[in-house]
PDB file of C-alpha atoms in Angstrom:
ATOM      1  CA  MET A 128      11.291 -66.622-123.004  1.00 38.00           C
ATOM      2  CA  GLU A 129      13.907 -65.761-125.480  1.00 50.00           C
ATOM      3  CA  ASN A 130      15.530 -68.283-128.025  1.00 68.00           C
ATOM      4  CA  ILE A 131      18.835 -68.641-127.299  1.00 75.00           C
ATOM      5  CA  LYS A 132      21.218 -69.878-130.246  1.00 85.00           C
ATOM      6  CA  ILE A 133      24.316 -71.683-129.622  1.00 89.00           C
ATOM      7  CA  THR A 134      26.092 -69.311-131.681  1.00 93.00           C
ATOM      8  CA  ASP A 135      24.610 -66.291-129.983  1.00 92.00           C
ATOM      9  CA  LYS A 136      28.281 -65.954-128.412  1.00 91.00           C
ATOM     10  CA  ILE A 137      30.384 -66.218-131.442  1.00 95.00           C
ATOM     11  CA  THR A 138      31.739 -62.871-132.068  1.00 96.00           C
ATOM     12  CA  GLU A 139      31.879 -60.884-135.758  1.00 96.00           C
ATOM     13  CA  GLU A 140      35.736 -60.761-134.922  1.00 97.00           C
ATOM     14  CA  GLN A 141      36.044 -64.923-134.835  1.00 97.00           C
ATOM     15  CA  ILE A 142      33.625 -64.874-138.174  1.00 96.00           C
ATOM     16  CA  LYS A 143      36.131 -62.812-140.001  1.00 95.00           C
ATOM     17  CA  ARG A 144      39.079 -64.778-138.862  1.00 96.00           C
ATOM     18  CA  ILE A 145      37.297 -68.043-139.971  1.00 96.00           C
ATOM     19  CA  GLN A 146      36.493 -66.797-143.266  1.00 95.00           C
ATOM     20  CA  ASN A 147      39.848 -65.984-143.564  1.00 94.00           C
ATOM     21  CA  ILE A 148      41.256 -69.458-142.954  1.00 94.00           C
ATOM     22  CA  LEU A 149      38.487 -70.731-145.399  1.00 94.00           C
ATOM     23  CA  LYS A 150      38.781 -68.501-148.331  1.00 88.00           C
ATOM     24  CA  ASN A 151      40.792 -70.953-150.534  1.00 83.00           C
ATOM     25  CA  THR A 152      38.713 -73.894-149.463  1.00 83.00           C
ATOM     26  CA  ASP A 153      35.003 -74.979-151.335  1.00 78.00           C
ATOM     27  CA  LYS A 154      33.508 -73.482-148.182  1.00 81.00           C
ATOM     28  CA  GLN A 155      34.915 -69.653-148.709  1.00 80.00           C
ATOM     29  CA  LYS A 156      31.205 -68.397-149.090  1.00 86.00           C
ATOM     30  CA  ILE A 157      29.895 -71.038-146.536  1.00 90.00           C
ATOM     31  CA  ASN A 158      27.194 -69.092-143.528  1.00 94.00           C
ATOM     32  CA  ILE A 159      29.411 -70.048-140.600  1.00 95.00           C
ATOM     33  CA  LYS A 160      26.865 -69.859-137.990  1.00 96.00           C
ATOM     34  CA  GLY A 161      24.513 -71.127-139.906  1.00 95.00           C
ATOM     35  CA  ALA A 162      26.040 -74.300-140.731  1.00 94.00           C
ATOM     36  CA  ILE A 163      26.683 -75.017-137.288  1.00 96.00           C
ATOM     37  CA  GLU A 164      22.804 -74.174-136.062  1.00 96.00           C
ATOM     38  CA  TRP A 165      21.767 -76.298-138.790  1.00 95.00           C
ATOM     39  CA  PHE A 166      23.810 -79.144-137.491  1.00 95.00           C
ATOM     40  CA  ASP A 167      22.369 -78.088-133.750  1.00 96.00           C
ATOM     41  CA  LYS A 168      18.820 -78.491-134.735  1.00 95.00           C
ATOM     42  CA  VAL A 169      19.292 -81.453-137.528  1.00 94.00           C
ATOM     43  CA  TYR A 170      21.075 -83.752-135.531  1.00 95.00           C
ATOM     44  CA  ILE A 171      22.480 -82.581-131.809  1.00 96.00           C
ATOM     45  CA  LYS A 172      18.884 -81.770-130.944  1.00 95.00           C
ATOM     46  CA  GLN A 173      17.504 -84.317-132.343  1.00 95.00           C
ATOM     47  CA  ILE A 174      19.381 -87.235-130.248  1.00 95.00           C
ATOM     48  CA  SER A 175      19.265 -85.545-127.199  1.00 95.00           C
ATOM     49  CA  LYS A 176      15.387 -86.411-127.514  1.00 95.00           C
ATOM     50  CA  PHE A 177      16.799 -90.294-126.706  1.00 95.00           C
ATOM     51  CA  ILE A 178      19.810 -89.927-124.523  1.00 96.00           C
ATOM     52  CA  ASP A 179      21.259 -87.266-122.108  1.00 96.00           C
ATOM     53  CA  ILE A 180      24.380 -85.859-124.015  1.00 96.00           C
ATOM     54  CA  ASN A 181      26.079 -83.504-121.596  1.00 96.00           C
ATOM     55  CA  ASP A 182      29.385 -84.542-120.252  1.00 97.00           C
ATOM     56  CA  LYS A 183      29.308 -87.221-123.156  1.00 98.00           C
ATOM     57  CA  ILE A 184      32.214 -87.924-125.739  1.00 98.00           C
ATOM     58  CA  LEU A 185      31.286 -87.472-129.439  1.00 98.00           C
ATOM     59  CA  CYS A 186      33.185 -89.272-132.059  1.00 99.00           C
ATOM     60  CA  ASP A 187      32.857 -87.323-135.585  1.00 98.00           C
ATOM     61  CA  CYS A 188      34.174 -89.233-137.981  1.00 97.00           C
ATOM     62  CA  ALA A 189      34.729 -88.076-141.487  1.00 95.00           C
ATOM     63  CA  CYS A 190      34.784 -84.357-139.724  1.00 96.00           C
ATOM     64  CA  GLY A 191      35.464 -82.527-142.570  1.00 94.00           C
ATOM     65  CA  TYR A 192      35.726 -78.832-140.934  1.00 95.00           C
ATOM     66  CA  GLY A 193      34.206 -79.734-137.731  1.00 97.00           C
ATOM     67  CA  TRP A 194      30.684 -78.286-137.888  1.00 97.00           C
ATOM     68  CA  PHE A 195      29.072 -80.992-136.424  1.00 97.00           C
ATOM     69  CA  SER A 196      31.641 -80.994-133.454  1.00 98.00           C
ATOM     70  CA  PHE A 197      31.379 -77.334-132.893  1.00 98.00           C
ATOM     71  CA  ALA A 198      27.474 -77.273-132.779  1.00 97.00           C
ATOM     72  CA  TYR A 199      28.008 -80.274-129.962  1.00 98.00           C
ATOM     73  CA  LEU A 200      30.587 -78.593-128.282  1.00 97.00           C
ATOM     74  CA  LEU A 201      29.358 -74.908-128.117  1.00 96.00           C
ATOM     75  CA  ASN A 202      27.241 -74.303-124.952  1.00 89.00           C
ATOM     76  CA  ARG A 203      28.263 -77.562-123.236  1.00 92.00           C
ATOM     77  CA  GLU A 204      31.105 -77.073-121.276  1.00 93.00           C
ATOM     78  CA  ASN A 205      31.895 -80.680-120.269  1.00 95.00           C
ATOM     79  CA  ASN A 206      31.326 -82.301-123.196  1.00 97.00           C
ATOM     80  CA  LYS A 207      34.210 -83.492-125.808  1.00 98.00           C
ATOM     81  CA  ALA A 208      34.895 -84.531-129.257  1.00 98.00           C
ATOM     82  CA  ILE A 209      37.086 -86.905-131.287  1.00 99.00           C
ATOM     83  CA  CYS A 210      37.434 -85.669-134.875  1.00 98.00           C
ATOM     84  CA  ILE A 211      38.529 -87.901-137.230  1.00 98.00           C
ATOM     85  CA  ASP A 212      39.005 -87.726-141.096  1.00 96.00           C
ATOM     86  CA  LEU A 213      41.707 -89.199-143.551  1.00 93.00           C
ATOM     87  CA  ASP A 214      42.272 -85.494-145.317  1.00 94.00           C
ATOM     88  CA  LYS A 215      45.019 -83.803-142.810  1.00 96.00           C
ATOM     89  CA  ARG A 216      44.927 -80.572-144.519  1.00 95.00           C
ATOM     90  CA  ILE A 217      40.987 -80.276-143.765  1.00 95.00           C
ATOM     91  CA  LEU A 218      42.056 -81.459-140.045  1.00 97.00           C
ATOM     92  CA  GLU A 219      44.625 -78.645-140.050  1.00 97.00           C
ATOM     93  CA  ILE A 220      42.170 -75.968-140.957  1.00 96.00           C
ATOM     94  CA  ALA A 221      39.225 -77.688-138.660  1.00 97.00           C
ATOM     95  CA  LYS A 222      41.677 -77.960-135.840  1.00 98.00           C
ATOM     96  CA  SER A 223      42.326 -73.630-136.590  1.00 97.00           C
ATOM     97  CA  ILE A 224      38.670 -73.071-136.595  1.00 98.00           C
ATOM     98  CA  SER A 225      38.419 -74.810-133.163  1.00 98.00           C
ATOM     99  CA  GLU A 226      41.084 -72.675-131.686  1.00 98.00           C
ATOM    100  CA  ILE A 227      38.881 -69.352-132.961  1.00 98.00           C
ATOM    101  CA  LEU A 228      35.783 -70.773-131.445  1.00 98.00           C
ATOM    102  CA  GLU A 229      37.511 -71.383-128.058  1.00 97.00           C
ATOM    103  CA  VAL A 230      36.928 -75.586-127.785  1.00 97.00           C
ATOM    104  CA  ARG A 231      40.575 -76.695-129.030  1.00 98.00           C
ATOM    105  CA  ASP A 232      41.085 -78.074-125.512  1.00 98.00           C
ATOM    106  CA  ARG A 233      37.987 -80.307-125.834  1.00 98.00           C
ATOM    107  CA  ILE A 234      39.142 -82.036-128.876  1.00 98.00           C
ATOM    108  CA  LYS A 235      41.366 -84.827-130.045  1.00 98.00           C
ATOM    109  CA  PHE A 236      41.835 -84.761-134.325  1.00 98.00           C
ATOM    110  CA  LYS A 237      43.024 -88.082-135.275  1.00 98.00           C
ATOM    111  CA  ILE A 238      43.770 -89.496-139.412  1.00 97.00           C
ATOM    112  CA  ALA A 239      42.415 -92.384-139.888  1.00 95.00           C
ATOM    113  CA  ASP A 240      39.862 -94.576-141.687  1.00 92.00           C
ATOM    114  CA  ILE A 241      36.744 -95.400-140.519  1.00 94.00           C
ATOM    115  CA  THR A 242      37.165 -99.150-141.133  1.00 92.00           C
ATOM    116  CA  LYS A 243      40.110 -99.184-138.669  1.00 94.00           C
ATOM    117  CA  LEU A 244      39.269 -96.521-135.711  1.00 97.00           C
ATOM    118  CA  PRO A 245      42.461 -96.023-133.223  1.00 97.00           C
ATOM    119  CA  LEU A 246      39.803 -96.066-130.837  1.00 98.00           C
ATOM    120  CA  ASN A 247      38.998 -98.570-127.632  1.00 98.00           C
ATOM    121  CA  SER A 248      35.919-100.495-127.235  1.00 98.00           C
ATOM    122  CA  LYS A 249      32.859 -98.683-126.694  1.00 98.00           C
ATOM    123  CA  SER A 250      35.411 -95.531-125.672  1.00 98.00           C
ATOM    124  CA  VAL A 251      32.709 -92.895-127.202  1.00 98.00           C
ATOM    125  CA  ASN A 252      29.334 -92.273-125.955  1.00 98.00           C
ATOM    126  CA  ILE A 253      27.906 -91.052-129.290  1.00 98.00           C
ATOM    127  CA  PHE A 254      29.170 -91.646-132.921  1.00 98.00           C
ATOM    128  CA  ALA A 255      28.542 -89.424-136.033  1.00 97.00           C
ATOM    129  CA  SER A 256      29.044 -90.063-139.457  1.00 94.00           C
ATOM    130  CA  ILE A 257      27.600 -87.687-141.622  1.00 91.00           C
ATOM    131  CA  GLU A 258      27.111 -88.370-145.765  1.00 85.00           C
ATOM    132  CA  THR A 259      29.983 -90.820-145.064  1.00 86.00           C
ATOM    133  CA  LEU A 260      29.430 -94.441-145.326  1.00 84.00           C
ATOM    134  CA  GLU A 261      28.309 -94.215-149.241  1.00 78.00           C
ATOM    135  CA  HIS A 262      31.968 -93.383-150.054  1.00 79.00           C
ATOM    136  CA  VAL A 263      33.881 -96.037-148.515  1.00 83.00           C
ATOM    137  CA  GLY A 264      35.390 -98.130-150.700  1.00 76.00           C
ATOM    138  CA  ASP A 265      34.424 -95.796-153.540  1.00 70.00           C
ATOM    139  CA  ASN A 266      36.780 -95.443-156.847  1.00 61.00           C
ATOM    140  CA  PRO A 267      34.967 -92.765-158.863  1.00 58.00           C
ATOM    141  CA  GLU A 268      37.833 -93.067-161.690  1.00 61.00           C
ATOM    142  CA  LEU A 269      37.066 -96.928-162.180  1.00 55.00           C
ATOM    143  CA  GLN A 270      33.493 -96.271-162.016  1.00 57.00           C
ATOM    144  CA  MET A 271      33.728 -93.543-164.954  1.00 56.00           C
ATOM    145  CA  LYS A 272      35.135 -96.268-166.815  1.00 58.00           C
ATOM    146  CA  TYR A 273      32.002 -98.647-166.728  1.00 56.00           C
ATOM    147  CA  TYR A 274      30.183 -95.369-167.549  1.00 53.00           C
ATOM    148  CA  TYR A 275      31.556 -95.714-170.666  1.00 55.00           C
ATOM    149  CA  GLY A 276      31.359 -99.154-170.775  1.00 58.00           C
ATOM    150  CA  GLN A 277      34.911-100.497-170.021  1.00 61.00           C
ATOM    151  CA  GLU A 278      36.271-102.551-167.457  1.00 64.00           C
ATOM    152  CA  LYS A 279      32.821-104.156-165.869  1.00 65.00           C
ATOM    153  CA  ASP A 280      34.574-107.021-164.275  1.00 71.00           C
ATOM    154  CA  LYS A 281      36.481-105.028-162.528  1.00 69.00           C
ATOM    155  CA  VAL A 282      33.901-102.361-161.215  1.00 64.00           C
ATOM    156  CA  MET A 283      31.686-105.496-160.259  1.00 68.00           C
ATOM    157  CA  MET A 284      34.790-106.519-158.338  1.00 73.00           C
ATOM    158  CA  MET A 285      34.606-103.134-156.582  1.00 68.00           C
ATOM    159  CA  PHE A 286      31.296-103.280-155.384  1.00 71.00           C
ATOM    160  CA  LYS A 287      31.853-106.592-154.120  1.00 77.00           C
ATOM    161  CA  ILE A 288      34.701-105.116-151.978  1.00 78.00           C
ATOM    162  CA  GLN A 289      33.058-101.614-151.267  1.00 78.00           C
ATOM    163  CA  ARG A 290      30.372-103.728-149.509  1.00 81.00           C
ATOM    164  CA  GLU A 291      32.670-105.514-147.387  1.00 86.00           C
ATOM    165  CA  LEU A 292      34.358-102.395-146.200  1.00 86.00           C
ATOM    166  CA  GLN A 293      31.159-101.199-145.581  1.00 87.00           C
ATOM    167  CA  LEU A 294      30.667-103.526-143.580  1.00 90.00           C
ATOM    168  CA  MET A 295      33.876-103.441-141.426  1.00 91.00           C
ATOM    169  CA  ALA A 296      33.265 -99.844-141.095  1.00 92.00           C
ATOM    170  CA  LEU A 297      29.661-101.010-139.415  1.00 94.00           C
ATOM    171  CA  GLU A 298      31.374-103.267-137.161  1.00 95.00           C
ATOM    172  CA  GLU A 299      33.925-100.731-136.443  1.00 96.00           C
ATOM    173  CA  ILE A 300      31.284 -98.261-135.305  1.00 96.00           C
ATOM    174  CA  ASN A 301      29.543-100.963-133.455  1.00 97.00           C
ATOM    175  CA  ARG A 302      32.944-101.729-131.890  1.00 98.00           C
ATOM    176  CA  VAL A 303      33.856 -98.204-130.328  1.00 98.00           C
ATOM    177  CA  THR A 304      30.265 -96.563-129.277  1.00 98.00           C
ATOM    178  CA  SER A 305      28.309 -97.543-126.061  1.00 98.00           C
ATOM    179  CA  GLU A 306      25.557 -95.448-126.458  1.00 97.00           C
ATOM    180  CA  ALA A 307      23.951 -93.673-129.702  1.00 97.00           C
ATOM    181  CA  VAL A 308      24.686 -93.842-133.391  1.00 96.00           C
ATOM    182  CA  ILE A 309      23.765 -91.118-136.126  1.00 95.00           C
ATOM    183  CA  ILE A 310      24.712 -92.113-139.702  1.00 92.00           C
ATOM    184  CA  ALA A 311      23.362 -90.246-142.438  1.00 88.00           C
ATOM    185  CA  THR A 312      23.536 -91.294-146.086  1.00 81.00           C
ATOM    186  CA  PRO A 313      21.689 -89.811-149.406  1.00 74.00           C
ATOM    187  CA  ASN A 314      17.880 -90.558-149.531  1.00 71.00           C
ATOM    188  CA  ARG A 315      17.426 -92.949-152.260  1.00 70.00           C
ATOM    189  CA  TYR A 316      13.888 -92.565-152.543  1.00 73.00           C
ATOM    190  CA  TYR A 317      13.931 -88.980-152.648  1.00 73.00           C
ATOM    191  CA  PHE A 318      13.518 -87.514-156.176  1.00 71.00           C
ATOM    192  CA  LYS A 319      16.483 -85.082-156.470  1.00 73.00           C
ATOM    193  CA  ASP A 320      19.981 -85.742-155.949  1.00 70.00           C
ATOM    194  CA  HIS A 321      21.424 -83.154-153.011  1.00 65.00           C
ATOM    195  CA  HIS A 322      24.285 -85.393-152.538  1.00 65.00           C
ATOM    196  CA  ASP A 323      26.142 -84.477-155.762  1.00 68.00           C
ATOM    197  CA  THR A 324      24.819 -83.339-158.885  1.00 74.00           C
ATOM    198  CA  GLY A 325      21.321 -81.108-157.304  1.00 73.00           C
ATOM    199  CA  LEU A 326      19.668 -82.688-160.031  1.00 81.00           C
ATOM    200  CA  LYS A 327      16.256 -84.408-160.475  1.00 78.00           C
ATOM    201  CA  PHE A 328      15.983 -87.850-160.559  1.00 74.00           C
ATOM    202  CA  VAL A 329      19.447 -88.650-161.655  1.00 74.00           C
ATOM    203  CA  HIS A 330      20.236 -91.076-158.981  1.00 71.00           C
ATOM    204  CA  TRP A 331      17.240 -93.182-160.364  1.00 75.00           C
ATOM    205  CA  MET A 332      18.660 -93.861-163.938  1.00 76.00           C
ATOM    206  CA  PRO A 333      21.160 -96.783-164.737  1.00 71.00           C
ATOM    207  CA  ARG A 334      24.891 -95.104-163.940  1.00 66.00           C
ATOM    208  CA  TYR A 335      26.171 -95.129-167.633  1.00 65.00           C
ATOM    209  CA  ILE A 336      22.569 -93.110-168.359  1.00 74.00           C
ATOM    210  CA  GLY A 337      23.034 -90.891-165.127  1.00 74.00           C
ATOM    211  CA  ILE A 338      26.498 -89.618-165.904  1.00 71.00           C
ATOM    212  CA  GLN A 339      25.714 -88.901-169.335  1.00 75.00           C
ATOM    213  CA  TYR A 340      22.579 -86.959-168.311  1.00 75.00           C
ATOM    214  CA  SER A 341      24.397 -85.262-165.292  1.00 76.00           C
ATOM    215  CA  LEU A 342      27.420 -84.334-167.645  1.00 77.00           C
ATOM    216  CA  LYS A 343      25.184 -82.530-169.990  1.00 76.00           C
ATOM    217  CA  PHE A 344      24.462 -79.915-166.889  1.00 73.00           C
ATOM    218  CA  SER A 345      28.342 -79.905-166.437  1.00 70.00           C
ATOM    219  CA  LYS A 346      28.194 -81.916-162.899  1.00 67.00           C
ATOM    220  CA  GLU A 347      29.552 -85.333-161.931  1.00 62.00           C
ATOM    221  CA  GLY A 348      28.363 -87.263-159.646  1.00 57.00           C
ATOM    222  CA  TYR A 349      28.593 -90.882-157.656  1.00 53.00           C
ATOM    223  CA  PHE A 350      25.373 -91.335-155.898  1.00 50.00           C
ATOM    224  CA  HIS A 351      24.181 -94.863-155.860  1.00 50.00           C
ATOM    225  CA  ALA A 352      21.018 -95.576-157.742  1.00 46.00           C
ATOM    226  CA  PRO A 353      18.299 -97.440-155.455  1.00 42.00           C
ATOM    227  CA  LEU A 354      19.702-100.417-156.884  1.00 42.00           C
ATOM    228  CA  HIS A 355      22.950-100.319-155.622  1.00 48.00           C
ATOM    229  CA  SER A 356      21.544 -99.491-152.130  1.00 44.00           C
ATOM    230  CA  ARG A 357      20.883-102.761-151.690  1.00 47.00           C
ATOM    231  CA  PHE A 358      24.279-104.430-151.092  1.00 45.00           C
ATOM    232  CA  LEU A 359      24.085-104.103-147.146  1.00 47.00           C
ATOM    233  CA  SER A 360      21.017-105.717-146.529  1.00 48.00           C
ATOM    234  CA  HIS A 361      21.493-109.522-144.951  1.00 45.00           C
ATOM    235  CA  ASN A 362      19.663-110.601-148.319  1.00 44.00           C
ATOM    236  CA  GLY A 363      19.849-108.266-151.227  1.00 42.00           C
ATOM    237  CA  SER A 364      16.295-107.281-150.859  1.00 38.00           C
TER     238      SER A 364
END
């Protein structure tokens, strides 16, 4: 049986229109079909092994340009999605792309924070948040001062506040979701930082060393070292 991809019905004309929308963004060189197919393969098909995903509502939080939602909606005509992001400009772009892909009528777009979701309890079947949780409560400017030996007390307070905000986010996710949650965060055990810098071992270094090492390669990143990944556990271990 021939392998049918969810992007097979996307025309070259649609691709060109989307590329035109993305031409002044950080995604101007993205492989559009490839991005949608990747989300389908890595997330949608995997979750479908555990639950029936047809005729369900997805919340795509910190949705960016909407690739996860598009992968979820294409070729699944009864599915619906709620796309949430803090960035109004990116949401407007995602909305335009959804119109081109002809799924706009099945998506609601909302500007909101993951710690205070504008959704009723158990109102979505599936909740997805891809590489978002580690940024909740982050303050890169303050962290930079810590890297250079300044404002240490303030940064320690920031970490404490960050922990509380991330716990709030998890509580909100649990509140609004009825069936399944997909959360992806950087893998602290993998030797390469795919999240920010693309450098090897940088996220295993003490932060003040890691930032200096990154800057040598003209890179900046705020990937949490393994030591700092403990804060969501109950006992810190």
